[in-house]
PDB file of C-alpha atoms and ligand atoms in Angstrom:
ATOM      1  CA  MET A   1     -24.187  -0.680  -4.729  1.00  0.00           C
ATOM      2  CA  LYS A   2     -21.288  -1.417  -2.441  1.00  0.00           C
ATOM      3  CA  LEU A   3     -19.836   2.025  -1.857  1.00  0.00           C
ATOM      4  CA  LEU A   4     -16.437   2.512  -0.259  1.00  0.00           C
ATOM      5  CA  THR A   5     -14.717   5.841   0.297  1.00  0.00           C
ATOM      6  CA  VAL A   6     -10.937   5.645   0.535  1.00  0.00           C
ATOM      7  CA  ALA A   7      -8.674   8.425   1.826  1.00  0.00           C
ATOM      8  CA  GLN A   8      -5.037   8.146   0.744  1.00  0.00           C
ATOM      9  CA  LEU A   9      -2.680  10.224   2.873  1.00  0.00           C
ATOM     10  CA  GLN A  10       0.426  11.276   0.969  1.00  0.00           C
ATOM     11  CA  THR A  11       2.417  12.311   4.011  1.00  0.00           C
ATOM     12  CA  ARG A  12       5.900  13.677   4.426  1.00  0.00           C
ATOM     13  CA  VAL A  13       8.289  11.445   6.389  1.00  0.00           C
ATOM     14  CA  TYR A  14      10.046  13.170   9.313  1.00  0.00           C
ATOM     15  CA  ALA A  15      13.151  11.784  11.020  1.00  0.00           C
ATOM     16  CA  GLN A  16      11.348  11.418  14.360  1.00  0.00           C
ATOM     17  CA  LYS A  17       9.114   8.356  14.287  1.00  0.00           C
ATOM     18  CA  GLU A  18       6.800   9.937  16.887  1.00  0.00           C
ATOM     19  CA  THR A  19       6.329  13.113  14.808  1.00  0.00           C
ATOM     20  CA  ASN A  20       5.016  11.038  11.922  1.00  0.00           C
ATOM     21  CA  LEU A  21       2.611   9.206  14.211  1.00  0.00           C
ATOM     22  CA  SER A  22       1.408  12.257  16.102  1.00  0.00           C
ATOM     23  CA  LEU A  23       0.500  14.117  12.886  1.00  0.00           C
ATOM     24  CA  LEU A  24      -1.932  11.362  11.947  1.00  0.00           C
ATOM     25  CA  ASP A  25      -4.668  12.318  14.403  1.00  0.00           C
ATOM     26  CA  GLY A  26      -5.464  15.629  12.659  1.00  0.00           C
ATOM     27  CA  LEU A  27      -5.305  14.007   9.227  1.00  0.00           C
ATOM     28  CA  PHE A  28      -7.621  11.177  10.270  1.00  0.00           C
ATOM     29  CA  CYS A  29     -10.079  13.773  11.578  1.00  0.00           C
ATOM     30  CA  GLN A  30     -10.094  15.477   8.147  1.00  0.00           C
ATOM     31  CA  ALA A  31     -10.400  12.143   6.336  1.00  0.00           C
ATOM     32  CA  LYS A  32     -13.336  11.114   8.509  1.00  0.00           C
ATOM     33  CA  ASP A  33     -15.047  14.480   7.878  1.00  0.00           C
ATOM     34  CA  ALA A  34     -14.614  13.764   4.150  1.00  0.00           C
ATOM     35  CA  GLY A  35     -16.519  10.480   4.607  1.00  0.00           C
ATOM     36  CA  ALA A  36     -13.625   8.007   4.612  1.00  0.00           C
ATOM     37  CA  ASP A  37     -14.437   4.360   5.367  1.00  0.00           C
ATOM     38  CA  MET A  38     -10.816   3.421   4.841  1.00  0.00           C
ATOM     39  CA  ILE A  39      -7.562   5.337   5.287  1.00  0.00           C
ATOM     40  CA  CYS A  40      -4.341   4.330   3.503  1.00  0.00           C
ATOM     41  CA  LEU A  41      -0.831   5.364   4.500  1.00  0.00           C
ATOM     42  CA  PRO A  42       2.437   5.145   2.510  1.00  0.00           C
ATOM     43  CA  GLU A  43       5.258   2.611   2.689  1.00  0.00           C
ATOM     44  CA  MET A  44       7.658   3.390   5.579  1.00  0.00           C
ATOM     45  CA  PHE A  45       5.619   6.459   6.528  1.00  0.00           C
ATOM     46  CA  SER A  46       7.334   6.788   9.929  1.00  0.00           C
ATOM     47  CA  CYS A  47      10.909   5.824   8.984  1.00  0.00           C
ATOM     48  CA  PRO A  48      13.018   7.682   6.405  1.00  0.00           C
ATOM     49  CA  TYR A  49      13.586   5.206   3.572  1.00  0.00           C
ATOM     50  CA  GLU A  50      17.260   4.261   4.105  1.00  0.00           C
ATOM     51  CA  THR A  51      18.439   0.725   4.830  1.00  0.00           C
ATOM     52  CA  PRO A  52      20.404   1.541   8.031  1.00  0.00           C
ATOM     53  CA  ASN A  53      17.238   3.052   9.516  1.00  0.00           C
ATOM     54  CA  PHE A  54      15.151  -0.114   9.325  1.00  0.00           C
ATOM     55  CA  PRO A  55      16.700  -2.002  12.285  1.00  0.00           C
ATOM     56  CA  VAL A  56      16.875   1.227  14.325  1.00  0.00           C
ATOM     57  CA  TYR A  57      13.197   2.130  13.801  1.00  0.00           C
ATOM     58  CA  ALA A  58      11.933  -1.469  13.980  1.00  0.00           C
ATOM     59  CA  GLU A  59       9.382  -2.556  16.607  1.00  0.00           C
ATOM     60  CA  PRO A  60       7.758  -5.916  17.259  1.00  0.00           C
ATOM     61  CA  SER A  61       4.185  -6.526  16.162  1.00  0.00           C
ATOM     62  CA  GLY A  62       1.972  -5.061  18.890  1.00  0.00           C
ATOM     63  CA  GLY A  63       4.636  -2.448  19.802  1.00  0.00           C
ATOM     64  CA  PRO A  64       4.034   1.268  20.426  1.00  0.00           C
ATOM     65  CA  SER A  65       3.496   2.238  16.754  1.00  0.00           C
ATOM     66  CA  TRP A  66       1.113  -0.690  16.251  1.00  0.00           C
ATOM     67  CA  GLN A  67      -0.824   0.418  19.369  1.00  0.00           C
ATOM     68  CA  THR A  68      -1.115   3.992  18.111  1.00  0.00           C
ATOM     69  CA  LEU A  69      -2.355   2.837  14.701  1.00  0.00           C
ATOM     70  CA  SER A  70      -4.880   0.459  16.214  1.00  0.00           C
ATOM     71  CA  ARG A  71      -6.178   3.221  18.539  1.00  0.00           C
ATOM     72  CA  LEU A  72      -6.543   5.633  15.608  1.00  0.00           C
ATOM     73  CA  ALA A  73      -8.563   3.110  13.574  1.00  0.00           C
ATOM     74  CA  LYS A  74     -10.885   2.606  16.552  1.00  0.00           C
ATOM     75  CA  ARG A  75     -11.144   6.289  17.464  1.00  0.00           C
ATOM     76  CA  TYR A  76     -12.194   7.227  13.928  1.00  0.00           C
ATOM     77  CA  GLN A  77     -14.090   3.965  13.228  1.00  0.00           C
ATOM     78  CA  VAL A  78     -12.274   3.421   9.930  1.00  0.00           C
ATOM     79  CA  TYR A  79     -10.446   0.591   8.239  1.00  0.00           C
ATOM     80  CA  LEU A  80      -6.773   1.470   8.267  1.00  0.00           C
ATOM     81  CA  SER A  81      -4.209   0.208   5.774  1.00  0.00           C
ATOM     82  CA  ALA A  82      -1.354   1.401   7.947  1.00  0.00           C
ATOM     83  CA  GLY A  83       1.282   1.850   5.253  1.00  0.00           C
ATOM     84  CA  SER A  84       4.329  -0.155   6.199  1.00  0.00           C
ATOM     85  CA  VAL A  85       6.764  -0.054   9.109  1.00  0.00           C
ATOM     86  CA  PRO A  86       9.935  -1.954   9.984  1.00  0.00           C
ATOM     87  CA  GLU A  87       8.956  -4.944  12.138  1.00  0.00           C
ATOM     88  CA  SER A  88      11.406  -6.917  14.276  1.00  0.00           C
ATOM     89  CA  ASP A  89      10.925 -10.524  15.349  1.00  0.00           C
ATOM     90  CA  GLU A  90      12.382 -12.483  18.256  1.00  0.00           C
ATOM     91  CA  ALA A  91      15.110 -13.977  16.074  1.00  0.00           C
ATOM     92  CA  GLY A  92      16.456 -10.511  15.266  1.00  0.00           C
ATOM     93  CA  ASN A  93      15.071 -10.337  11.709  1.00  0.00           C
ATOM     94  CA  VAL A  94      13.598  -7.103  10.411  1.00  0.00           C
ATOM     95  CA  TYR A  95      10.741  -7.065   7.869  1.00  0.00           C
ATOM     96  CA  ASN A  96       9.021  -4.380   5.830  1.00  0.00           C
ATOM     97  CA  THR A  97       5.522  -5.002   7.215  1.00  0.00           C
ATOM     98  CA  ALA A  98       2.065  -3.680   6.364  1.00  0.00           C
ATOM     99  CA  TYR A  99      -0.765  -3.991   8.912  1.00  0.00           C
ATOM    100  CA  VAL A 100      -4.481  -3.490   8.340  1.00  0.00           C
ATOM    101  CA  PHE A 101      -6.880  -2.695  11.202  1.00  0.00           C
ATOM    102  CA  ASP A 102     -10.681  -2.812  11.184  1.00  0.00           C
ATOM    103  CA  ARG A 103     -13.043  -0.151  12.558  1.00  0.00           C
ATOM    104  CA  GLU A 104     -12.597  -1.545  16.079  1.00  0.00           C
ATOM    105  CA  GLY A 105      -8.800  -1.337  15.852  1.00  0.00           C
ATOM    106  CA  ARG A 106      -8.351  -5.106  15.492  1.00  0.00           C
ATOM    107  CA  GLN A 107      -5.528  -6.256  13.228  1.00  0.00           C
ATOM    108  CA  ILE A 108      -7.149  -8.074  10.276  1.00  0.00           C
ATOM    109  CA  ALA A 109      -4.092  -8.419   8.007  1.00  0.00           C
ATOM    110  CA  LYS A 110      -0.332  -8.394   8.149  1.00  0.00           C
ATOM    111  CA  HIS A 111       1.858  -8.590   5.039  1.00  0.00           C
ATOM    112  CA  ARG A 112       5.619  -8.879   5.114  1.00  0.00           C
ATOM    113  CA  LYS A 113       7.143  -7.595   1.864  1.00  0.00           C
ATOM    114  CA  VAL A 114       7.995 -10.650  -0.186  1.00  0.00           C
ATOM    115  CA  HIS A 115      10.152  -9.132  -2.918  1.00  0.00           C
ATOM    116  CA  LEU A 116      12.941  -7.034  -1.474  1.00  0.00           C
ATOM    117  CA  PHE A 117      13.891  -3.965  -3.487  1.00  0.00           C
ATOM    118  CA  ASP A 118      17.456  -4.653  -4.599  1.00  0.00           C
ATOM    119  CA  ILE A 119      18.086  -2.684  -7.765  1.00  0.00           C
ATOM    120  CA  ASP A 120      20.886  -0.811  -9.485  1.00  0.00           C
ATOM    121  CA  VAL A 121      19.776   1.223 -12.490  1.00  0.00           C
ATOM    122  CA  LYS A 122      22.740   2.642 -14.399  1.00  0.00           C
ATOM    123  CA  GLY A 123      22.813   6.413 -13.872  1.00  0.00           C
ATOM    124  CA  GLY A 124      19.655   6.165 -11.772  1.00  0.00           C
ATOM    125  CA  GLN A 125      18.360   4.641  -8.570  1.00  0.00           C
ATOM    126  CA  ARG A 126      20.289   2.100  -6.486  1.00  0.00           C
ATOM    127  CA  PHE A 127      18.859   0.477  -3.377  1.00  0.00           C
ATOM    128  CA  LYS A 128      19.438  -2.759  -1.499  1.00  0.00           C
ATOM    129  CA  GLU A 129      16.755  -3.572   1.042  1.00  0.00           C
ATOM    130  CA  SER A 130      18.265  -6.997   1.668  1.00  0.00           C
ATOM    131  CA  ASP A 131      21.206  -5.291   3.441  1.00  0.00           C
ATOM    132  CA  THR A 132      18.981  -5.024   6.505  1.00  0.00           C
ATOM    133  CA  LEU A 133      15.625  -6.643   5.718  1.00  0.00           C
ATOM    134  CA  THR A 134      14.380 -10.221   5.581  1.00  0.00           C
ATOM    135  CA  ALA A 135      11.716 -11.182   3.021  1.00  0.00           C
ATOM    136  CA  GLY A 136       8.241 -12.449   3.863  1.00  0.00           C
ATOM    137  CA  ASP A 137       6.881 -15.542   2.150  1.00  0.00           C
ATOM    138  CA  LYS A 138       3.099 -15.162   1.952  1.00  0.00           C
ATOM    139  CA  SER A 139       0.463 -13.597  -0.228  1.00  0.00           C
ATOM    140  CA  THR A 140      -2.108 -11.626   1.781  1.00  0.00           C
ATOM    141  CA  VAL A 141      -5.885 -11.338   1.344  1.00  0.00           C
ATOM    142  CA  PHE A 142      -8.307 -10.210   4.061  1.00  0.00           C
ATOM    143  CA  ASP A 143     -12.071  -9.718   4.467  1.00  0.00           C
ATOM    144  CA  THR A 144     -13.869  -6.435   5.019  1.00  0.00           C
ATOM    145  CA  GLU A 145     -17.539  -5.422   5.107  1.00  0.00           C
ATOM    146  CA  PHE A 146     -17.033  -4.276   1.476  1.00  0.00           C
ATOM    147  CA  GLY A 147     -15.462  -7.495   0.191  1.00  0.00           C
ATOM    148  CA  PRO A 148     -12.079  -9.235   0.162  1.00  0.00           C
ATOM    149  CA  MET A 149      -8.955  -7.170  -0.457  1.00  0.00           C
ATOM    150  CA  GLY A 150      -5.328  -7.969  -1.247  1.00  0.00           C
ATOM    151  CA  LEU A 151      -2.305  -6.243   0.213  1.00  0.00           C
ATOM    152  CA  CYS A 152       1.317  -6.022  -0.940  1.00  0.00           C
ATOM    153  CA  ILE A 153       4.170  -3.542  -0.651  1.00  0.00           C
ATOM    154  CA  CYS A 154       5.716  -1.467  -3.444  1.00  0.00           C
ATOM    155  CA  TYR A 155       8.198  -3.662  -5.374  1.00  0.00           C
ATOM    156  CA  ASP A 156       5.897  -6.669  -4.699  1.00  0.00           C
ATOM    157  CA  PHE A 157       3.442  -5.098  -7.121  1.00  0.00           C
ATOM    158  CA  ARG A 158       5.830  -5.555 -10.042  1.00  0.00           C
ATOM    159  CA  PHE A 159       5.242  -9.313  -9.893  1.00  0.00           C
ATOM    160  CA  PRO A 160       2.041 -10.214 -11.749  1.00  0.00           C
ATOM    161  CA  GLU A 161       1.910 -13.690 -10.232  1.00  0.00           C
ATOM    162  CA  LEU A 162       1.509 -12.239  -6.729  1.00  0.00           C
ATOM    163  CA  ALA A 163      -1.387  -9.996  -7.796  1.00  0.00           C
ATOM    164  CA  ARG A 164      -2.969 -12.960  -9.611  1.00  0.00           C
ATOM    165  CA  ARG A 165      -2.596 -15.108  -6.477  1.00  0.00           C
ATOM    166  CA  MET A 166      -4.468 -12.473  -4.451  1.00  0.00           C
ATOM    167  CA  VAL A 167      -7.200 -12.271  -7.066  1.00  0.00           C
ATOM    168  CA  LEU A 168      -7.585 -16.056  -7.236  1.00  0.00           C
ATOM    169  CA  ASP A 169      -7.952 -15.883  -3.450  1.00  0.00           C
ATOM    170  CA  GLY A 170     -10.831 -13.426  -3.891  1.00  0.00           C
ATOM    171  CA  ALA A 171      -9.316  -9.917  -3.838  1.00  0.00           C
ATOM    172  CA  GLN A 172     -11.497  -7.249  -5.470  1.00  0.00           C
ATOM    173  CA  VAL A 173      -9.260  -4.375  -4.394  1.00  0.00           C
ATOM    174  CA  ILE A 174      -5.462  -4.406  -4.087  1.00  0.00           C
ATOM    175  CA  LEU A 175      -3.898  -1.960  -1.635  1.00  0.00           C
ATOM    176  CA  VAL A 176      -0.243  -1.063  -2.151  1.00  0.00           C
ATOM    177  CA  PRO A 177       1.696   1.130   0.251  1.00  0.00           C
ATOM    178  CA  ALA A 178       4.619   2.147  -1.947  1.00  0.00           C
ATOM    179  CA  ALA A 179       7.469   4.595  -2.561  1.00  0.00           C
ATOM    180  CA  PHE A 180       8.628   4.630  -6.159  1.00  0.00           C
ATOM    181  CA  ASN A 181      11.481   7.021  -6.957  1.00  0.00           C
ATOM    182  CA  MET A 182      12.472   9.581  -9.574  1.00  0.00           C
ATOM    183  CA  THR A 183      13.925   6.888 -11.867  1.00  0.00           C
ATOM    184  CA  THR A 184      11.205   4.228 -11.812  1.00  0.00           C
ATOM    185  CA  GLY A 185       8.221   6.423 -10.881  1.00  0.00           C
ATOM    186  CA  PRO A 186       7.878   8.375 -14.130  1.00  0.00           C
ATOM    187  CA  ALA A 187       8.607   5.243 -16.166  1.00  0.00           C
ATOM    188  CA  HIS A 188       6.514   2.582 -14.453  1.00  0.00           C
ATOM    189  CA  TRP A 189       4.211   3.760 -11.643  1.00  0.00           C
ATOM    190  CA  GLU A 190       0.991   4.538 -13.496  1.00  0.00           C
ATOM    191  CA  ILE A 191       1.392   1.767 -16.062  1.00  0.00           C
ATOM    192  CA  LEU A 192       1.828  -0.833 -13.307  1.00  0.00           C
ATOM    193  CA  PHE A 193      -1.266   0.245 -11.389  1.00  0.00           C
ATOM    194  CA  ARG A 194      -3.288   0.280 -14.613  1.00  0.00           C
ATOM    195  CA  SER A 195      -1.918  -3.060 -15.878  1.00  0.00           C
ATOM    196  CA  ARG A 196      -2.566  -4.938 -12.651  1.00  0.00           C
ATOM    197  CA  ALA A 197      -6.079  -3.446 -12.545  1.00  0.00           C
ATOM    198  CA  VAL A 198      -6.828  -4.419 -16.158  1.00  0.00           C
ATOM    199  CA  ASP A 199      -5.304  -7.911 -15.984  1.00  0.00           C
ATOM    200  CA  ASN A 200      -7.081  -8.797 -12.779  1.00  0.00           C
ATOM    201  CA  GLN A 201     -10.213  -6.636 -13.025  1.00  0.00           C
ATOM    202  CA  VAL A 202      -9.707  -5.158  -9.576  1.00  0.00           C
ATOM    203  CA  PHE A 203      -9.426  -1.698  -8.067  1.00  0.00           C
ATOM    204  CA  THR A 204      -5.806  -0.788  -7.317  1.00  0.00           C
ATOM    205  CA  PHE A 205      -4.676   1.856  -4.807  1.00  0.00           C
ATOM    206  CA  GLY A 206      -1.030   2.950  -4.512  1.00  0.00           C
ATOM    207  CA  THR A 207      -0.232   5.245  -1.593  1.00  0.00           C
ATOM    208  CA  ALA A 208       3.173   6.940  -1.530  1.00  0.00           C
ATOM    209  CA  PRO A 209       5.023   9.446   0.650  1.00  0.00           C
ATOM    210  CA  ALA A 210       5.301  13.061  -0.500  1.00  0.00           C
ATOM    211  CA  ARG A 211       8.555  14.030  -2.197  1.00  0.00           C
ATOM    212  CA  ASP A 212      11.208  15.531   0.056  1.00  0.00           C
ATOM    213  CA  MET A 213      14.276  16.736  -1.824  1.00  0.00           C
ATOM    214  CA  ASP A 214      16.200  16.953   1.478  1.00  0.00           C
ATOM    215  CA  ALA A 215      15.782  13.205   2.010  1.00  0.00           C
ATOM    216  CA  SER A 216      18.292  10.770   0.547  1.00  0.00           C
ATOM    217  CA  TYR A 217      15.536   8.842  -1.303  1.00  0.00           C
ATOM    218  CA  HIS A 218      13.283  10.991  -3.474  1.00  0.00           C
ATOM    219  CA  SER A 219       9.782   9.579  -3.576  1.00  0.00           C
ATOM    220  CA  TRP A 220       7.806   9.899  -6.806  1.00  0.00           C
ATOM    221  CA  GLY A 221       4.590  10.513  -4.830  1.00  0.00           C
ATOM    222  CA  HIS A 222       1.621  10.354  -7.257  1.00  0.00           C
ATOM    223  CA  SER A 223      -0.643   8.306  -4.982  1.00  0.00           C
ATOM    224  CA  ILE A 224      -3.095   6.692  -7.363  1.00  0.00           C
ATOM    225  CA  ALA A 225      -6.511   4.993  -7.551  1.00  0.00           C
ATOM    226  CA  VAL A 226      -7.453   2.883 -10.593  1.00  0.00           C
ATOM    227  CA  SER A 227     -10.738   1.138 -11.507  1.00  0.00           C
ATOM    228  CA  PRO A 228     -11.152  -2.502 -12.696  1.00  0.00           C
ATOM    229  CA  TRP A 229     -11.543  -1.064 -16.215  1.00  0.00           C
ATOM    230  CA  GLY A 230      -8.065   0.482 -15.935  1.00  0.00           C
ATOM    231  CA  THR A 231      -9.244   4.066 -15.599  1.00  0.00           C
ATOM    232  CA  VAL A 232      -7.185   6.346 -13.365  1.00  0.00           C
ATOM    233  CA  LEU A 233      -9.826   7.617 -10.955  1.00  0.00           C
ATOM    234  CA  ASN A 234      -7.493   9.912  -9.052  1.00  0.00           C
ATOM    235  CA  GLN A 235      -3.798  10.692  -8.927  1.00  0.00           C
ATOM    236  CA  MET A 236      -1.847  13.191  -6.852  1.00  0.00           C
ATOM    237  CA  GLU A 237       1.288  15.147  -7.718  1.00  0.00           C
ATOM    238  CA  ALA A 238       4.385  15.037  -5.484  1.00  0.00           C
ATOM    239  CA  GLU A 239       3.317  17.261  -2.582  1.00  0.00           C
ATOM    240  CA  GLU A 240       1.792  16.358   0.760  1.00  0.00           C
ATOM    241  CA  GLY A 241      -1.954  15.977   0.799  1.00  0.00           C
ATOM    242  CA  MET A 242      -4.978  13.742   0.905  1.00  0.00           C
ATOM    243  CA  GLN A 243      -6.884  12.146  -1.937  1.00  0.00           C
ATOM    244  CA  ILE A 244     -10.460  10.920  -1.501  1.00  0.00           C
ATOM    245  CA  THR A 245     -11.919   8.363  -3.910  1.00  0.00           C
ATOM    246  CA  SER A 246     -15.354   6.742  -3.706  1.00  0.00           C
ATOM    247  CA  ILE A 247     -15.764   3.445  -5.491  1.00  0.00           C
ATOM    248  CA  ASP A 248     -18.585   0.950  -6.009  1.00  0.00           C
ATOM    249  CA  LEU A 249     -17.290  -2.581  -5.559  1.00  0.00           C
ATOM    250  CA  ASP A 250     -20.149  -3.934  -7.698  1.00  0.00           C
ATOM    251  CA  GLU A 251     -18.109  -2.621 -10.638  1.00  0.00           C
ATOM    252  CA  VAL A 252     -15.707  -5.544 -10.183  1.00  0.00           C
ATOM    253  CA  GLU A 253     -18.429  -8.108 -10.939  1.00  0.00           C
ATOM    254  CA  GLN A 254     -19.869  -5.976 -13.736  1.00  0.00           C
ATOM    255  CA  VAL A 255     -16.512  -5.772 -15.546  1.00  0.00           C
ATOM    256  CA  ARG A 256     -15.818  -9.473 -14.943  1.00  0.00           C
ATOM    257  CA  GLU A 257     -19.229 -10.463 -16.348  1.00  0.00           C
ATOM    258  CA  GLN A 258     -18.934  -8.343 -19.460  1.00  0.00           C
ATOM    259  CA  LEU A 259     -15.330  -9.210 -20.251  1.00  0.00           C
ATOM    260  CA  PRO A 260     -14.795 -12.596 -18.567  1.00  0.00           C
ATOM    261  CA  LEU A 261     -10.996 -12.665 -18.507  1.00  0.00           C
ATOM    262  CA  LEU A 262     -10.712 -14.674 -15.335  1.00  0.00           C
ATOM    263  CA  LYS A 263     -13.098 -17.331 -16.713  1.00  0.00           C
ATOM    264  CA  HIS A 264     -11.271 -17.483 -20.044  1.00  0.00           C
ATOM    265  CA  ARG A 265      -7.877 -18.158 -18.516  1.00  0.00           C
ATOM    266  CA  MET A 266      -6.019 -21.236 -19.790  1.00  0.00           C
ATOM    267  CA  ALA A 267      -4.290 -21.982 -16.523  1.00  0.00           C
ATOM    268  CA  ASP A 268      -2.630 -25.109 -17.911  1.00  0.00           C
ATOM    269  CA  LEU A 269      -0.901 -23.328 -20.823  1.00  0.00           C
TER     270      LEU A 269
HETATM  271  O1  AKG B 301       9.788  -0.940  -7.933  1.00  0.00           O
HETATM  272  C1  AKG B 301      10.155   0.225  -7.840  1.00  0.00           C
HETATM  273  O2  AKG B 301      10.448   0.910  -8.804  1.00  0.00           O
HETATM  274  C2  AKG B 301      10.228   0.898  -6.519  1.00  0.00           C
HETATM  275  C3  AKG B 301      10.197  -0.097  -5.411  1.00  0.00           C
HETATM  276  C4  AKG B 301      10.444   0.478  -4.087  1.00  0.00           C
HETATM  277  O3  AKG B 301      10.812   1.611  -3.928  1.00  0.00           O
HETATM  278  C5  AKG B 301      10.203  -0.360  -2.924  1.00  0.00           C
HETATM  279  O4  AKG B 301       9.943  -1.548  -3.070  1.00  0.00           O
HETATM  280  O5  AKG B 301      10.245   0.188  -1.830  1.00  0.00           O
END
């Protein structure tokens, strides 16, 4: 048995970056009391999801938000998938970046969103991240005491080749800080988390912000945890809250042995 307890925090996003960060301490305390080994935060959990905000809220890697997140991971001795934040580099680019910290607060992964969310659905959602963001160019897998995990951000998860890359690089769990909306959420959220889990025989975790109808972007919420068999283990509604899911990572090997999809691939076809 390789047991891992994951706490997904479906937080509300306030306009003040510091408010979002300062609320985490109490939530981490609750998550730790509930037995969490790992805490997951949503995409852009400290920056209202609007393109003009990204350069304004951006900080370099190692900046004040990074320091707070690292300290929290260490204080509570948890792995922290720290949602995503806008990250600036020396050249003036801004990225949508997800960090992961280990129980000592050391950064063990950093993923810059590869696929920018530029969509225009007739009568529905429009958004153009590329107005202010630059895309990353790497797939991300990192090691933990539970096994290797993959990491990507929201729209990235729509691309099966990225998930497959992570799995070929060893991922047994894929963590996805995300923020689907009221157009694409009801249509695609659950099916995507189940499909990626079934195709790749991995656990998938999508962690989203709570819905705020006063915000300009209405998050679908519905933070979700899915097993390598494609079963929805847990799913929230739209409100703020915390979801705790305990998984056994041995299930990945069990499913892969019994239904050897990854062995039966015809990679040359
Ligand atoms: O793919 C979607 O429907 C939502 C994507 C999104 O909101 C994002 O990438 O931030």
